[in-house]
XYZ file of C-alpha atoms in Angstrom:
313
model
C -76.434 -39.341 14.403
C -73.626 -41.842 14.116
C -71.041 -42.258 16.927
C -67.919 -40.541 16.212
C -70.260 -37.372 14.385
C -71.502 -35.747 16.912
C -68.713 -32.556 16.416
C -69.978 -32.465 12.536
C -72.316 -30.339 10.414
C -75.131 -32.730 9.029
C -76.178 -31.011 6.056
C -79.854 -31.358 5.294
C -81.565 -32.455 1.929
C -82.385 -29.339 0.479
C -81.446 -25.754 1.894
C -82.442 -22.211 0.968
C -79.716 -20.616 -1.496
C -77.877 -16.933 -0.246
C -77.485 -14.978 -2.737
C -75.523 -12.667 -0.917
C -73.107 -14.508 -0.026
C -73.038 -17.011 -3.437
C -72.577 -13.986 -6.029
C -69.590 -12.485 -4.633
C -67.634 -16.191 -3.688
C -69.084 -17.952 -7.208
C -67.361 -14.646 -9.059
C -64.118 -14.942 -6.676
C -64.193 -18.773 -7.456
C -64.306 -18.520 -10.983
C -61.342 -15.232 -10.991
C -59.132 -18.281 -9.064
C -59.284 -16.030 -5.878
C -59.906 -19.127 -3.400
C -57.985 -17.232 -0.700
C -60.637 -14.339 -0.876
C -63.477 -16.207 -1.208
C -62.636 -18.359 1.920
C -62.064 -14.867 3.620
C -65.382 -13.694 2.820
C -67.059 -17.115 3.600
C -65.165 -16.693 6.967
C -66.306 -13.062 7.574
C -70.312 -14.167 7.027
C -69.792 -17.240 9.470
C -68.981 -15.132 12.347
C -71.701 -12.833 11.775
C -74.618 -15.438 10.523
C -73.375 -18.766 12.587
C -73.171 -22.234 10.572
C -74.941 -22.217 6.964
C -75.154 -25.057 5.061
C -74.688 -22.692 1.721
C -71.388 -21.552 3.200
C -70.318 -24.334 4.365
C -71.081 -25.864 0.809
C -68.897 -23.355 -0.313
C -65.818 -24.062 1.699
C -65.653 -27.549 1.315
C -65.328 -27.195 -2.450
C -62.458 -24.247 -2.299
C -60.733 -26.510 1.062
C -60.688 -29.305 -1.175
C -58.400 -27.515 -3.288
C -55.836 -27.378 -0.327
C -55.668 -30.921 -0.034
C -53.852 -31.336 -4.095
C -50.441 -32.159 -4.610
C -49.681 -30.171 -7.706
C -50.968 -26.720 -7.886
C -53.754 -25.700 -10.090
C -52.000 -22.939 -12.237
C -55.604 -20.819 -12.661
C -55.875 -20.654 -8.512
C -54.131 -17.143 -8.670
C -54.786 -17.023 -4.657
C -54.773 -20.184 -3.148
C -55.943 -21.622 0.190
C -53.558 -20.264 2.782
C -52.889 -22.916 5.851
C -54.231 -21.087 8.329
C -57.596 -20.644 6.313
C -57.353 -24.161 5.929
C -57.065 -24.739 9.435
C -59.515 -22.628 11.066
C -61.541 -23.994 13.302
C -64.641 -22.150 11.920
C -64.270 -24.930 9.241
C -64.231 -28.188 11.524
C -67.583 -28.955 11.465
C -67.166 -29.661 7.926
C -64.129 -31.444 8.370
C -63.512 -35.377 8.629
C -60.713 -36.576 11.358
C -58.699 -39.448 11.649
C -59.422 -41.515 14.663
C -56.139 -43.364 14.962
C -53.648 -40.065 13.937
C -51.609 -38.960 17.072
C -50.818 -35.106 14.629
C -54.875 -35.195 14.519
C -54.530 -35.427 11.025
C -58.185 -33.998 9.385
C -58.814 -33.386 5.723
C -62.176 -32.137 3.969
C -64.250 -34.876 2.310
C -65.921 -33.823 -1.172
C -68.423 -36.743 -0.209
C -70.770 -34.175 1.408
C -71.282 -32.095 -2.078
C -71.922 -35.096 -4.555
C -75.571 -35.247 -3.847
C -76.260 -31.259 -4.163
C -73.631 -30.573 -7.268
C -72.341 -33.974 -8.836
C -69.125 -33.378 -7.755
C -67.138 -36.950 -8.410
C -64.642 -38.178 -5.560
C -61.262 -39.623 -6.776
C -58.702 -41.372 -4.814
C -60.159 -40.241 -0.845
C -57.753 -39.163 1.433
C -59.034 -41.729 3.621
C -62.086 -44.236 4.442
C -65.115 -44.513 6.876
C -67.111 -46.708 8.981
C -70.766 -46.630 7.172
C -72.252 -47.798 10.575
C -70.478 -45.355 12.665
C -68.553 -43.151 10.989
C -64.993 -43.772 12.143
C -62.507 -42.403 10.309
C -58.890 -43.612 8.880
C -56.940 -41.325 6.650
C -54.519 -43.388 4.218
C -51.770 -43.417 6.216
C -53.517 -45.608 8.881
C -55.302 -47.483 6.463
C -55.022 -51.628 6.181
C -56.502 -52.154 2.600
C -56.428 -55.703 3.777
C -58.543 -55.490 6.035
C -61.628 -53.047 5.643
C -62.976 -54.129 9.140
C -64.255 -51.030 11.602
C -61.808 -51.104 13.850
C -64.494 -49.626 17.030
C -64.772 -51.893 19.166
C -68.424 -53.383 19.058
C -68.886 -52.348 16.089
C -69.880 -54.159 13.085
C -69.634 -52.099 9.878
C -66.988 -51.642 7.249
C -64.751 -48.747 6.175
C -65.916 -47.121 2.526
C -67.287 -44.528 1.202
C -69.452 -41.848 1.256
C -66.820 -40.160 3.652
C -68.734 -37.351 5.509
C -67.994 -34.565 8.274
C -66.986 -35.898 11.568
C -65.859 -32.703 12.882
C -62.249 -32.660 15.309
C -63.831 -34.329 18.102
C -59.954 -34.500 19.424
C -59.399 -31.244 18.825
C -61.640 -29.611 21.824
C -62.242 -25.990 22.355
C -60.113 -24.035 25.106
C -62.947 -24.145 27.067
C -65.564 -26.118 27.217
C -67.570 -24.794 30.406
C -70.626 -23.962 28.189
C -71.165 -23.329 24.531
C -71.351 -19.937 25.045
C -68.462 -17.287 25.235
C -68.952 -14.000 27.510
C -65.273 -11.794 27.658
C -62.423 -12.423 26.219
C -59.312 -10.953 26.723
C -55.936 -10.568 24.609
C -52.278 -9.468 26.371
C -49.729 -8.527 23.982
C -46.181 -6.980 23.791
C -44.814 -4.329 21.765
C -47.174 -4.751 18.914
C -50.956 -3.648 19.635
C -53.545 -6.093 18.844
C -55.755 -4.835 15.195
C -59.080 -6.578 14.975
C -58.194 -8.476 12.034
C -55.670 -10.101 14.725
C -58.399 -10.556 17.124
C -60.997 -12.174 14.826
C -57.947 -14.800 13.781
C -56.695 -15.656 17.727
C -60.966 -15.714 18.455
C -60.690 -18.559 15.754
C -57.869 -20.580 17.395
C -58.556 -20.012 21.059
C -62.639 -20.270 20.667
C -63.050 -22.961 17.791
C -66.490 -23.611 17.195
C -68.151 -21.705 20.493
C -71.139 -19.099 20.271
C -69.401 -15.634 20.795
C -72.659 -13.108 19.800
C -72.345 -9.909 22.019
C -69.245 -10.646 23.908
C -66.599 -8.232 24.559
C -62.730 -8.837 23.447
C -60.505 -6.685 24.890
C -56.832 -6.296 24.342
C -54.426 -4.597 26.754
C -50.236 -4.058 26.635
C -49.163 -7.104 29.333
C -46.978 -4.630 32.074
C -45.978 -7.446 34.191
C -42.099 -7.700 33.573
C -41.164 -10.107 30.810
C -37.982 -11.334 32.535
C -39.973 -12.868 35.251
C -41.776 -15.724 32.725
C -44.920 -16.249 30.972
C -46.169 -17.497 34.480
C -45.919 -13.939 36.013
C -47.818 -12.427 32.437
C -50.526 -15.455 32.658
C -50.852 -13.801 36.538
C -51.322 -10.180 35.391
C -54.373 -11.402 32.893
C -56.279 -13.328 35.396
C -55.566 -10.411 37.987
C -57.666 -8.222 34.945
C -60.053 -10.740 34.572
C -60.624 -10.487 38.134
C -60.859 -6.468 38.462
C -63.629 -7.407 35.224
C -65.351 -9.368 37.298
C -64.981 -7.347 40.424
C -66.734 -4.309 38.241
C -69.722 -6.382 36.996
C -68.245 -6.603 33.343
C -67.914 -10.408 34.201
C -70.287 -12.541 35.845
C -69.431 -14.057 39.085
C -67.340 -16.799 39.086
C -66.105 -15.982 35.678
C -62.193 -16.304 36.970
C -62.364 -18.886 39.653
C -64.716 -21.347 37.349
C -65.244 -20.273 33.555
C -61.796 -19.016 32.457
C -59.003 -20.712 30.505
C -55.543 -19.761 28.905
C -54.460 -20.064 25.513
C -50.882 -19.173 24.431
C -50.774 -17.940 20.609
C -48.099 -17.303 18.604
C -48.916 -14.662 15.889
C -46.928 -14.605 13.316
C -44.377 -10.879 12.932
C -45.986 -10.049 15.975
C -44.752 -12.315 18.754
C -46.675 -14.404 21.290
C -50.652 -13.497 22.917
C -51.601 -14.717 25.828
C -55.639 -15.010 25.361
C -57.997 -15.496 28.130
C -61.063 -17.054 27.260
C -64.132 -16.476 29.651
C -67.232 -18.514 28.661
C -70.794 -17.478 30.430
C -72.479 -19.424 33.139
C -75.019 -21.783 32.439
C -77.783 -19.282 33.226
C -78.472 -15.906 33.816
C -77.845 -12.502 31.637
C -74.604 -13.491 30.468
C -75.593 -16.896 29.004
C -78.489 -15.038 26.575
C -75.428 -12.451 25.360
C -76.618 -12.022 21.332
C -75.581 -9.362 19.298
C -72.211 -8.401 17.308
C -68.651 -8.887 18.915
C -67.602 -5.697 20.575
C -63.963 -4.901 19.976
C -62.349 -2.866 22.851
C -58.795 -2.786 21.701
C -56.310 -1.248 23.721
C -53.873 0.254 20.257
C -53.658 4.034 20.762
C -52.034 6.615 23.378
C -54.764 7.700 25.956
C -55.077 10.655 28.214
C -54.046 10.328 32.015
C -56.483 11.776 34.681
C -54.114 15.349 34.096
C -55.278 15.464 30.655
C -51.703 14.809 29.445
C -50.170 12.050 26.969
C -49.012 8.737 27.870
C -49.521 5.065 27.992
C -52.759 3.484 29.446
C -53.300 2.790 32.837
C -57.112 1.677 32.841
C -56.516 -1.366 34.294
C -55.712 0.214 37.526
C -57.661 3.331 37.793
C -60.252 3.304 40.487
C -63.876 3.788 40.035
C -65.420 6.866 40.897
């Protein structure tokens, strides 16, 4: 493993196809459907984890993202959030110098498993270490690694670095256990959830956590501070109940404000497990507790939810 690598996705020599998954994004591929097929790619890596078939996959329909003048047979074309997600940045190659944290996806990785030819890179690599300079922070004059100590030259093959700058919200473990979504007005679907999971979480195992999503009832005219307050006061009462493991809000559990598009701003609080213990072997699917319809009070009559205060009984 080179130096500046260590976020990528090393794809080995040879790799057992998926039919599964290749039939449906090969025939959405060929109908120009790139939008789709990335969608369905997406789906299959938060059930099934990192795949070096999908992964194959996405860097040939994210390269498309990258061209200048539209391909007029892509009838749905990579949408900037797919090409964004951070489900995709072990795949993708980052400039070291950029202060935007520019990243782009290299075709590099494909030419020795489909002959794919590599025209005019969006930028150039170390072949000792693999530091990266898109074109924009590119000297052509001088092809020189500019890593200190090291000796090698920027060229080509360019391959995966990963977006070693751009970390995870939180980086206590690997692992996720809870996480938890406040919104206004708008309810939280799970379509929402799986896309703010993307941005808040990156590239962090999730398997058998819970998301919830609750209204946020602390009043809006006192600040986002007094909102962050109400979700760490849930996280607590989670914890308090033994659906968080201790020390999940004191130690494990960051903040990430979203803005989601037509539906206003989330605040998401991200709770990874401990190191060890029940909560750091979590496997399983995602379980979606999202807080979208009217609920019963303890009368039996209509109204909003109060769950996060009722007491136990």
């Amino acid at each position: 493993m080179a130096k500046h690598d260590a976020e990528a996705f090393h794809f080995p020599e040879h790799y057992d196809p998926l039919p599964e998954l290749t039939d449906e994004v090969d025939r959405l591929w060929h109908e120009g459907r790139y939008e789709s097929a990335l969608d369905v790619i997406l789906r299959f890596l938060r059930a099934e984890g990192r795949s070096a078939e999908a992964f194959h996959w996405a860097l040939m329909l994210l390269g498309t993202g990258q061209r200048r003048t539209p391909d007029p047979r892509v009838v749905e074309p990579v949408t900037p959030q797919q090409y964004g997600n951070p489900y995709f940045a072990p795949i993708a190659t980052e400039c070291a110098r950029c202060e935007r944290l520019r990243f782009w996806y290299s075709g590099h990785a494909l030419v020795e498993h489909a002959g794919i030819s590599v025209v005019n890179p969006v930028g150039l690599q170390c072949q000792v270490c693999r530091y990266s300079l898109c074109r924009d922070c590119l000297d052509l004059r001088d092809r020189r690694c500019p890593d200190e100590g090291c000796h090698g030259e920027l060229g080509a093959p360019v391959l995966p670095t990963g977006c070693p700058r751009g970390k995870p919200a939180n980086t206590c473990t690997e692992k996720l256990e809870h996480v938890l979504i406040l919104w206004r007005d708008t309810p939280t679907s799970q379509e929402e959830a799986e896309e703010l999971l993307d941005l808040a979480c990156t590239w962090q195992e999730r398997g058998g956590i819970t998301v919830r999503s609750q209204a946020n009832q602390a009043d809006k005219r006192d600040g986002e501070q007094a909102e962050r307050q109400m979700g760490l006061v849930l996280v607590g009462l989670y914890e308090r109940h033994g659906m968080i493991s201790e020390g999940g809000l004191l130690q494990r559990t960051r903040v990430v404000p979203i803005e989601s598009p037509g539906r206003g701003q989330r605040l998401v609080f991200v709770t990874a497990a401990p190191a060890t213990g029940a909560a750091s072997q979590l496997s399983g699917p995602v379980n979606y507790l999202l807080f979208d319809e009217p609920d019963t009070d303890d009368e039996g009559t209509r109204g909003p939810k109060r769950r996060w205060f009722r007491r136990g009984r």
